[in-house]
Tab-separated table of C-alpha atoms in Angstrom:
chain	number	residue	atom	x	y	z
O	1	MET	CA	-2.411	-16.545	-28.137
O	2	GLY	CA	-5.834	-15.182	-27.488
O	3	ALA	CA	-6.953	-12.418	-24.902
O	4	ARG	CA	-4.202	-11.512	-22.433
O	5	LEU	CA	-4.063	-9.512	-18.943
O	6	ILE	CA	-1.447	-7.017	-18.738
O	7	VAL	CA	-1.304	-5.416	-15.663
O	8	VAL	CA	1.186	-2.587	-15.755
O	9	SER	CA	2.935	-1.122	-12.376
O	10	ASN	CA	5.514	0.437	-11.417
O	11	ARG	CA	7.494	-1.891	-9.648
O	12	VAL	CA	7.939	-5.793	-10.528
O	13	ALA	CA	7.115	-8.473	-8.246
O	14	VAL	CA	10.026	-11.913	-10.272
O	15	PRO	CA	9.689	-14.226	-7.794
O	16	ASP	CA	13.247	-14.940	-6.492
O	17	PRO	CA	13.965	-18.391	-4.989
O	18	HIS	CA	16.842	-16.884	-2.382
O	19	ARG	CA	13.896	-14.111	-1.391
O	20	PRO	CA	10.917	-14.133	0.519
O	21	PRO	CA	7.463	-13.300	-1.089
O	22	VAL	CA	6.670	-9.667	-1.491
O	23	ALA	CA	3.645	-8.976	0.868
O	24	GLY	CA	2.953	-5.601	-0.231
O	25	GLY	CA	-1.232	-5.063	-0.947
O	26	LEU	CA	0.209	-4.842	-4.885
O	27	ALA	CA	1.674	-7.069	-4.644
O	28	VAL	CA	-0.858	-9.961	-3.135
O	29	ALA	CA	-3.766	-8.721	-5.713
O	30	VAL	CA	-1.748	-8.776	-8.690
O	31	LYS	CA	-0.531	-12.246	-8.375
O	32	ALA	CA	-4.203	-13.312	-7.717
O	33	GLY	CA	-4.956	-11.630	-10.672
O	34	LEU	CA	-2.642	-13.338	-12.117
O	35	LYS	CA	-3.016	-17.205	-10.992
O	36	ASN	CA	-4.401	-19.769	-13.648
O	37	ARG	CA	-3.976	-16.481	-16.458
O	38	ASN	CA	-2.321	-15.932	-19.815
O	39	GLY	CA	-0.376	-13.304	-18.290
O	40	VAL	CA	1.982	-10.525	-18.229
O	41	TRP	CA	3.314	-7.859	-15.926
O	42	PHE	CA	4.896	-4.832	-16.779
O	43	GLY	CA	7.213	-2.305	-14.399
O	44	TRP	CA	10.128	-0.942	-13.432
O	45	SER	CA	12.282	-4.001	-12.348
O	46	GLY	CA	14.303	-1.686	-9.516
O	47	LYS	CA	17.505	-1.254	-11.877
O	48	VAL	CA	18.941	2.260	-11.928
O	49	THR	CA	21.738	2.907	-14.822
O	50	ASP	CA	23.581	5.898	-15.403
O	51	GLY	CA	21.733	6.778	-19.500
O	52	PRO	CA	18.766	5.985	-20.503
O	53	ALA	CA	15.989	3.581	-19.432
O	54	SER	CA	17.238	-0.031	-21.216
O	55	GLU	CA	14.914	-1.990	-23.280
O	56	ALA	CA	12.134	-4.247	-21.965
O	57	GLN	CA	13.829	-7.221	-21.013
O	58	ALA	CA	11.624	-10.500	-20.422
O	59	ILE	CA	11.358	-13.411	-17.995
O	60	ASP	CA	8.515	-16.403	-17.934
O	61	ALA	CA	8.069	-17.262	-14.655
O	62	ASN	CA	5.624	-19.326	-13.044
O	63	LYS	CA	3.044	-19.219	-16.389
O	64	ILE	CA	3.357	-14.978	-16.414
O	65	THR	CA	5.375	-13.482	-18.824
O	66	TYR	CA	7.233	-10.255	-16.277
O	67	VAL	CA	8.943	-7.371	-19.066
O	68	LEU	CA	10.946	-5.409	-17.238
O	69	ILE	CA	12.842	-1.991	-18.202
O	70	ASP	CA	15.723	-0.432	-16.174
O	71	LEU	CA	15.027	3.654	-15.072
O	72	SER	CA	17.685	5.891	-15.211
O	73	ASN	CA	19.403	8.385	-12.034
O	74	THR	CA	17.064	10.693	-13.583
O	75	ASP	CA	14.074	9.244	-14.120
O	76	ILE	CA	14.088	7.638	-10.530
O	77	GLU	CA	14.735	10.848	-9.051
O	78	GLU	CA	11.997	13.547	-10.827
O	79	TYR	CA	9.459	10.608	-11.404
O	80	TYR	CA	9.890	8.495	-9.216
O	81	ARG	CA	11.384	10.766	-5.814
O	82	GLY	CA	10.160	13.215	-7.186
O	83	VAL	CA	5.713	13.441	-8.405
O	84	ALA	CA	4.968	10.427	-7.185
O	85	ASN	CA	6.428	10.151	-3.382
O	86	SER	CA	7.197	13.188	-3.144
O	87	VAL	CA	3.318	15.340	-4.466
O	88	LEU	CA	1.024	11.891	-5.231
O	89	TRP	CA	0.870	10.010	-2.304
O	90	PRO	CA	1.467	13.210	0.415
O	91	ILE	CA	-2.323	15.006	-1.339
O	92	LEU	CA	-3.894	11.360	-1.748
O	93	HIS	CA	-3.464	11.404	1.512
O	94	TYR	CA	-4.907	14.304	2.394
O	95	ARG	CA	-1.268	15.745	3.436
O	96	VAL	CA	-1.408	19.059	1.265
O	97	ASP	CA	1.406	20.478	3.387
O	98	LEU	CA	4.073	17.622	2.347
O	99	GLN	CA	4.334	18.264	-1.449
O	100	ALA	CA	7.011	19.377	-2.746
O	101	TYR	CA	6.583	20.004	-6.249
O	102	SER	CA	8.609	20.827	-9.136
O	103	ARG	CA	8.076	21.732	-12.988
O	104	ALA	CA	10.922	19.602	-13.928
O	105	ASP	CA	9.923	16.894	-11.295
O	106	ALA	CA	6.578	16.972	-13.396
O	107	SER	CA	7.950	16.876	-16.907
O	108	GLY	CA	9.371	13.655	-15.767
O	109	TYR	CA	6.929	12.016	-14.370
O	110	MET	CA	4.615	12.568	-18.249
O	111	ARG	CA	7.956	11.364	-19.857
O	112	VAL	CA	8.429	8.063	-17.508
O	113	ASN	CA	4.835	7.675	-17.632
O	114	ARG	CA	5.230	8.202	-22.379
O	115	MET	CA	8.738	5.885	-22.289
O	116	PHE	CA	6.376	3.401	-20.276
O	117	ALA	CA	4.096	3.716	-23.434
O	118	ASP	CA	6.212	3.571	-25.665
O	119	ARG	CA	8.344	-0.317	-24.439
O	120	LEU	CA	4.448	-2.016	-23.739
O	121	SER	CA	2.321	-0.477	-27.087
O	122	PRO	CA	4.316	-3.102	-29.158
O	123	LEU	CA	3.656	-5.367	-26.573
O	124	VAL	CA	0.061	-5.038	-27.066
O	125	GLY	CA	-2.456	-7.027	-28.461
O	126	GLU	CA	-5.442	-6.599	-29.858
O	127	ASP	CA	-7.736	-8.050	-27.942
O	128	ASP	CA	-5.598	-7.746	-24.431
O	129	VAL	CA	-6.530	-6.482	-21.364
O	130	ILE	CA	-5.250	-3.258	-19.892
O	131	TRP	CA	-4.797	-3.442	-16.095
O	132	VAL	CA	-2.747	-0.453	-14.610
O	133	HIS	CA	-1.702	0.455	-10.750
O	134	ASP	CA	-1.273	3.305	-8.453
O	135	TYR	CA	-0.416	6.474	-9.138
O	136	HIS	CA	2.699	5.869	-11.112
O	137	LEU	CA	0.959	5.693	-13.757
O	138	MET	CA	-1.706	7.789	-13.784
O	139	THR	CA	-0.982	9.503	-17.119
O	140	LEU	CA	-0.420	6.276	-18.812
O	141	PRO	CA	-3.892	5.620	-19.777
O	142	ARG	CA	-3.640	8.252	-21.773
O	143	GLU	CA	-0.586	7.495	-23.676
O	144	LEU	CA	-1.863	4.055	-24.768
O	145	ARG	CA	-4.902	5.735	-26.136
O	146	ALA	CA	-3.000	9.216	-28.368
O	147	ARG	CA	-0.698	5.575	-29.694
O	148	GLY	CA	-3.612	3.897	-31.222
O	149	HIS	CA	-4.955	1.190	-28.700
O	150	ARG	CA	-8.872	1.051	-28.185
O	151	ASN	CA	-8.071	-2.408	-25.439
O	152	LYS	CA	-9.807	-2.027	-22.665
O	153	ILE	CA	-7.582	-0.347	-20.083
O	154	GLY	CA	-8.720	-0.369	-15.931
O	155	PHE	CA	-6.536	1.362	-13.578
O	156	PHE	CA	-6.359	0.674	-9.346
O	157	LEU	CA	-5.598	3.137	-6.953
O	158	HIS	CA	-4.698	1.110	-4.282
O	159	THR	CA	-4.259	4.202	-1.814
O	160	PRO	CA	-7.428	6.024	-0.166
O	161	CYS	CA	-8.361	9.201	-2.874
O	162	ALA	CA	-8.751	12.545	-1.310
O	163	PRO	CA	-12.299	14.961	-1.574
O	164	PRO	CA	-12.079	17.415	-5.023
O	165	ASP	CA	-10.243	20.870	-2.367
O	166	ILE	CA	-7.370	18.403	-1.944
O	167	LEU	CA	-6.903	17.153	-5.501
O	168	GLU	CA	-7.140	20.050	-6.518
O	169	ALA	CA	-4.161	21.321	-4.575
O	170	LEU	CA	-1.669	19.825	-7.281
O	171	PRO	CA	-0.634	21.674	-10.044
O	172	GLN	CA	-1.009	20.252	-12.903
O	173	HIS	CA	-4.335	18.009	-11.739
O	174	ARG	CA	-6.136	17.944	-14.623
O	175	GLU	CA	-4.014	16.777	-17.040
O	176	ILE	CA	-2.408	13.438	-14.227
O	177	LEU	CA	-6.161	13.216	-12.817
O	178	GLY	CA	-7.914	13.953	-15.284
O	179	ALA	CA	-6.071	10.968	-17.884
O	180	LEU	CA	-7.769	9.204	-15.829
O	181	THR	CA	-10.337	9.640	-17.460
O	182	ASP	CA	-9.405	7.369	-20.761
O	183	CYS	CA	-9.579	4.238	-19.276
O	184	ASP	CA	-13.191	1.765	-19.572
O	185	LEU	CA	-13.466	1.658	-15.564
O	186	VAL	CA	-11.195	3.004	-12.773
O	187	GLY	CA	-11.104	1.375	-9.194
O	188	PHE	CA	-10.323	2.330	-5.743
O	189	GLN	CA	-10.860	0.643	-2.678
O	190	THR	CA	-13.458	2.339	-1.097
O	191	GLU	CA	-16.796	3.630	-1.635
O	192	ASN	CA	-15.634	6.659	0.113
O	193	ASP	CA	-12.681	6.846	-2.597
O	194	ARG	CA	-14.913	6.366	-5.428
O	195	ASP	CA	-17.342	9.268	-4.226
O	196	ASN	CA	-13.876	11.722	-4.182
O	197	PHE	CA	-12.798	11.208	-7.866
O	198	ALA	CA	-16.918	11.420	-8.978
O	199	ASP	CA	-17.325	14.638	-6.752
O	200	TYR	CA	-13.793	15.879	-8.969
O	201	LEU	CA	-14.584	14.505	-12.121
O	202	ALA	CA	-18.208	16.702	-11.699
O	203	ALA	CA	-16.705	19.546	-10.421
O	204	GLN	CA	-13.032	19.379	-12.871
O	205	PHE	CA	-15.044	18.691	-16.020
O	206	ALA	CA	-18.746	18.574	-15.616
O	207	ALA	CA	-19.010	14.351	-15.452
O	208	ARG	CA	-22.805	12.790	-15.991
O	209	ARG	CA	-23.312	9.713	-13.957
O	210	ARG	CA	-25.554	7.659	-15.814
O	211	GLY	CA	-25.896	4.498	-14.607
O	212	ASP	CA	-23.070	2.616	-13.389
O	213	ALA	CA	-20.320	5.145	-15.876
O	214	TRP	CA	-19.856	8.913	-15.718
O	215	GLU	CA	-19.814	10.178	-18.811
O	216	ILE	CA	-16.854	13.146	-19.894
O	217	ASP	CA	-17.612	14.779	-23.694
O	218	GLY	CA	-19.650	12.006	-24.915
O	219	ARG	CA	-17.044	9.038	-23.033
O	220	LYS	CA	-17.772	6.824	-19.786
O	221	VAL	CA	-16.000	5.364	-17.299
O	222	GLN	CA	-17.279	3.447	-14.607
O	223	LEU	CA	-16.117	3.621	-11.112
O	224	ARG	CA	-16.234	1.030	-8.508
O	225	ALA	CA	-14.838	-0.218	-5.051
O	226	PHE	CA	-13.267	-2.843	-5.228
O	227	PRO	CA	-11.462	-3.424	-1.752
O	228	VAL	CA	-8.528	-5.501	-1.901
O	229	GLY	CA	-8.554	-8.625	0.396
O	230	ILE	CA	-6.179	-11.548	1.528
O	231	GLU	CA	-7.753	-15.512	0.719
O	232	THR	CA	-8.373	-16.268	4.542
O	233	LYS	CA	-8.206	-19.549	4.645
O	234	ALA	CA	-4.805	-20.248	2.867
O	235	TYR	CA	-3.517	-17.388	5.544
O	236	ALA	CA	-4.735	-18.913	9.148
O	237	ARG	CA	-3.499	-22.646	7.743
O	238	LEU	CA	0.151	-20.453	7.109
O	239	ALA	CA	-0.150	-17.986	10.660
O	240	ARG	CA	-1.414	-22.548	12.081
O	241	LYS	CA	2.233	-23.142	10.559
O	242	ALA	CA	4.139	-20.634	11.557
O	243	GLY	CA	3.195	-19.969	15.085
O	244	ARG	CA	4.514	-23.694	15.529
O	245	SER	CA	8.193	-22.396	14.638
O	246	ALA	CA	11.261	-21.983	16.838
O	247	PHE	CA	11.562	-18.401	16.220
O	248	LEU	CA	8.305	-17.851	17.189
O	249	ALA	CA	9.174	-19.891	20.557
O	250	LEU	CA	12.419	-17.990	21.428
O	251	ILE	CA	9.951	-14.685	20.849
O	252	ARG	CA	7.247	-15.819	23.473
O	253	GLU	CA	10.239	-16.475	25.915
O	254	SER	CA	12.279	-13.559	25.800
O	255	LEU	CA	8.638	-11.652	26.715
O	256	GLY	CA	8.846	-13.818	29.914
O	257	GLY	CA	5.180	-14.252	29.807
O	258	GLY	CA	4.426	-10.466	29.222
O	259	ARG	CA	2.468	-9.135	26.509
O	260	LEU	CA	2.957	-8.636	22.963
O	261	VAL	CA	1.561	-5.283	21.313
O	262	LEU	CA	2.868	-5.562	17.273
O	263	GLY	CA	3.395	-3.106	15.174
O	264	VAL	CA	4.076	-3.474	11.259
O	265	ASP	CA	4.346	-0.942	8.768
O	266	ARG	CA	6.535	0.570	6.234
O	267	LEU	CA	8.021	4.247	7.163
O	268	ASP	CA	6.268	6.705	5.670
O	269	CYS	CA	3.929	9.094	6.643
O	270	SER	CA	0.955	8.394	7.004
O	271	LYS	CA	1.295	5.703	9.309
O	272	GLY	CA	0.422	7.204	12.463
O	273	ILE	CA	3.687	5.370	14.021
O	274	PRO	CA	4.989	9.159	15.993
O	275	ASN	CA	1.300	8.906	17.280
O	276	ARG	CA	1.771	5.532	18.393
O	277	VAL	CA	4.784	5.417	20.062
O	278	LYS	CA	3.503	8.761	22.290
O	279	ALA	CA	0.158	7.015	23.207
O	280	PHE	CA	1.889	4.192	24.319
O	281	GLU	CA	4.206	5.899	26.363
O	282	ARG	CA	0.936	7.291	27.418
O	283	LEU	CA	-0.119	4.145	28.472
O	284	LEU	CA	3.072	3.244	30.463
O	285	ASP	CA	2.256	5.999	32.532
O	286	THR	CA	-1.192	6.076	33.230
O	287	ASN	CA	-1.562	1.833	33.930
O	288	PRO	CA	2.501	1.786	35.759
O	289	GLU	CA	0.769	-1.838	36.147
O	290	TRP	CA	1.812	-2.652	32.644
O	291	ARG	CA	5.324	-1.481	33.367
O	292	GLY	CA	7.241	-4.837	32.595
O	293	LYS	CA	4.597	-7.090	31.607
O	294	ALA	CA	3.276	-5.592	28.284
O	295	THR	CA	5.881	-4.784	25.137
O	296	LEU	CA	5.422	-3.280	21.455
O	297	LEU	CA	7.261	-4.996	18.951
O	298	GLN	CA	7.379	-2.496	16.335
O	299	ILE	CA	8.292	-3.923	12.706
O	300	THR	CA	8.877	-0.873	10.329
O	301	PRO	CA	11.241	-1.429	7.341
O	302	LYS	CA	12.548	1.644	5.805
O	303	SER	CA	11.071	3.328	2.846
O	304	ARG	CA	12.240	6.221	0.522
O	305	SER	CA	14.237	7.255	3.937
O	306	GLU	CA	15.980	9.645	0.529
O	307	THR	CA	13.233	11.307	0.123
O	308	LYS	CA	13.235	14.541	3.285
O	309	SER	CA	9.897	14.035	5.102
O	310	TYR	CA	10.370	10.447	4.871
O	311	GLY	CA	13.459	10.635	6.724
O	312	ASP	CA	12.430	13.097	9.334
O	313	ILE	CA	9.660	10.831	10.304
O	314	GLU	CA	12.715	8.409	11.046
O	315	ALA	CA	14.997	10.282	12.521
O	316	GLU	CA	11.261	11.758	15.032
O	317	VAL	CA	10.103	7.693	15.521
O	318	THR	CA	14.210	6.842	16.792
O	319	CYS	CA	14.476	9.533	19.094
O	320	LEU	CA	10.560	9.092	20.725
O	321	VAL	CA	10.898	4.945	21.131
O	322	GLY	CA	14.606	5.986	22.396
O	323	ARG	CA	12.594	8.852	25.162
O	324	VAL	CA	10.468	6.092	25.925
O	325	ASN	CA	13.019	3.254	25.767
O	326	GLY	CA	15.393	5.686	28.652
O	327	ARG	CA	11.928	6.496	31.156
O	328	PHE	CA	10.706	3.315	31.902
O	329	GLY	CA	13.041	0.294	30.418
O	330	ASP	CA	15.092	-0.725	32.848
O	331	ALA	CA	17.567	-3.968	32.114
O	332	ALA	CA	14.441	-6.576	31.953
O	333	TRP	CA	12.893	-5.374	30.245
O	334	THR	CA	13.026	-2.818	27.525
O	335	PRO	CA	9.567	-1.403	26.169
O	336	ILE	CA	10.101	-0.920	22.801
O	337	ARG	CA	11.491	-3.379	20.211
O	338	TYR	CA	12.694	-1.029	16.802
O	339	VAL	CA	12.913	-3.313	13.827
O	340	ASN	CA	14.049	-1.637	10.740
O	341	ARG	CA	13.915	-4.864	8.269
O	342	SER	CA	11.503	-7.075	6.375
O	343	TYR	CA	10.114	-10.423	6.940
O	344	SER	CA	8.536	-12.780	5.139
O	345	ARG	CA	4.607	-13.489	4.576
O	346	ALA	CA	4.969	-16.843	7.138
O	347	VAL	CA	7.247	-15.276	9.685
O	348	LEU	CA	4.244	-12.358	9.716
O	349	ALA	CA	1.716	-15.204	10.014
O	350	GLY	CA	3.265	-16.789	12.766
O	351	LEU	CA	4.205	-13.400	14.512
O	352	TYR	CA	0.229	-12.432	13.997
O	353	ARG	CA	-1.186	-14.910	15.784
O	354	ALA	CA	0.924	-14.277	18.328
O	355	ALA	CA	0.362	-10.722	19.390
O	356	ASP	CA	-2.184	-10.224	21.824
O	357	VAL	CA	-3.033	-6.678	20.088
O	358	ALA	CA	-2.523	-5.501	17.051
O	359	LEU	CA	-2.129	-1.596	16.711
O	360	VAL	CA	-3.379	-0.514	12.819
O	361	THR	CA	-3.330	2.842	13.376
O	362	PRO	CA	-2.685	4.780	9.875
O	363	LEU	CA	-3.797	8.035	9.274
O	364	ARG	CA	-5.344	7.404	6.639
O	365	ASP	CA	-4.624	4.618	4.091
O	366	GLY	CA	-5.809	2.474	0.846
O	367	MET	CA	-6.790	-0.728	2.903
O	368	ASN	CA	-4.253	-2.072	5.116
O	369	LEU	CA	-3.703	-5.333	4.514
O	370	VAL	CA	-2.943	-6.336	8.116
O	371	ALA	CA	-5.256	-5.773	9.798
O	372	LYS	CA	-7.346	-8.647	8.019
O	373	GLU	CA	-4.187	-10.636	8.097
O	374	TYR	CA	-4.279	-10.686	11.842
O	375	VAL	CA	-7.776	-11.573	11.682
O	376	ALA	CA	-6.903	-14.341	9.921
O	377	ALA	CA	-4.167	-15.619	11.650
O	378	GLN	CA	-5.772	-15.774	15.220
O	379	ASP	CA	-6.889	-18.510	17.135
O	380	PRO	CA	-10.618	-18.481	16.825
O	381	GLU	CA	-10.970	-19.688	20.616
O	382	ASN	CA	-8.173	-17.329	22.325
O	383	PRO	CA	-7.866	-14.361	19.713
O	384	GLY	CA	-5.811	-11.276	20.134
O	385	VAL	CA	-7.096	-7.224	19.753
O	386	LEU	CA	-7.949	-6.085	17.083
O	387	VAL	CA	-6.947	-1.544	17.406
O	388	LEU	CA	-7.739	-0.331	14.019
O	389	SER	CA	-8.145	3.133	12.592
O	390	GLN	CA	-11.375	3.838	11.258
O	391	PHE	CA	-9.269	6.150	8.652
O	392	ALA	CA	-8.028	2.591	6.942
O	393	GLY	CA	-9.972	1.200	4.323
O	394	ALA	CA	-10.326	-1.729	6.657
O	395	ALA	CA	-12.127	-0.382	8.860
O	396	ARG	CA	-15.733	-0.128	6.338
O	397	GLU	CA	-15.125	-3.846	5.819
O	398	LEU	CA	-13.886	-5.297	9.983
O	399	ASP	CA	-17.575	-5.339	11.543
O	400	PRO	CA	-16.427	-5.510	15.198
O	401	LEU	CA	-19.964	-6.789	16.398
O	402	SER	CA	-19.191	-9.736	13.438
O	403	SER	CA	-18.923	-13.020	15.425
O	404	SER	CA	-16.678	-13.873	12.461
O	405	ILE	CA	-13.545	-11.706	14.015
O	406	ARG	CA	-14.516	-10.764	17.834
O	407	THR	CA	-11.889	-9.998	19.686
O	408	LYS	CA	-11.208	-9.546	23.544
O	409	SER	CA	-11.904	-6.718	24.423
O	410	THR	CA	-8.614	-6.762	27.522
O	411	LEU	CA	-5.116	-7.213	27.340
O	412	SER	CA	-5.595	-8.462	30.733
O	413	ARG	CA	-8.366	-11.533	28.799
O	414	ARG	CA	-5.948	-13.713	26.998
O	415	ARG	CA	-4.256	-16.365	28.382
């Protein structure tokens, strides 16, 4: 059979002919990594069972073997909603104040990582390379080592990585974060994230740098920055085609010649959506000449609404949008169009090309591919404006002085 690349992540994006392809950064990166390879993608099916987790089920599609496992309600409550989304996500995004830790959830996180290792272990060949993704599965590399696997193991963190003093606010941080030292290579979105983790290892495990690796108790682990990107030429072609669609024509017609300001974000605490709505409100308040002439289209699929902090964000955004629309809107113009649904990559590409301004303004983000996709989607002869937060990983890659991404500086310049 030969050496294979085995990708492990919480969710698996199995191709579905009845649904548009997943547009998230993890899915884009993994599918690019598995392209033209003898590969396996292992993870949760997305199904929740009343009883114990099921045995693994394999599906072959597009030369990739997808191996899926179901999780129980208890698994979801403790491992996924508990530690992953209510503890690790906020801490990694510098939001210690939002974490909600419990010992029961921590026990569930460890248990599900062990279960992943138990289900995956029989599938691993001697020469296979294992690539683990994201904060859901931080202890999986150590669990695989405990089962005797000496394969090359890599890990990639798609979120930011906070500095040591914030990481140390995580209870059991040595058990969870320290488990990554059983990898051969740990990848991050930016050099800043990499350096934060290196500082953590030095502070907690007396790690010493040896060339491009860090040595801990005789073991060596490489820490590298691998910013996730996009296939710019292919995306530009997609945007050109999508920009001519009937759907985009309807949107342009509905704007009545006004400017389109676009935001595309998952609804969570890291994206800064309430701040963005308030900023747009201030624009209309202090620049009345833009009333009736600029519309903010905020596309925000709901995410983890069952988690309290996410439910709070949802309620706040809904209230703010209602306030702005009630204050400035009239029968002929709605200042903010707020949409809680997902769109395909093709539709989003067309929207990016049509938008006069894209607001990519997270409070903290690992990379944010929306910024790169927006730039790639632009008409070079008539580009829009990208407003990009310095706290997105993409800001470290997109040089505002580069001719390849230079945009007009004001709304009024685009025709």
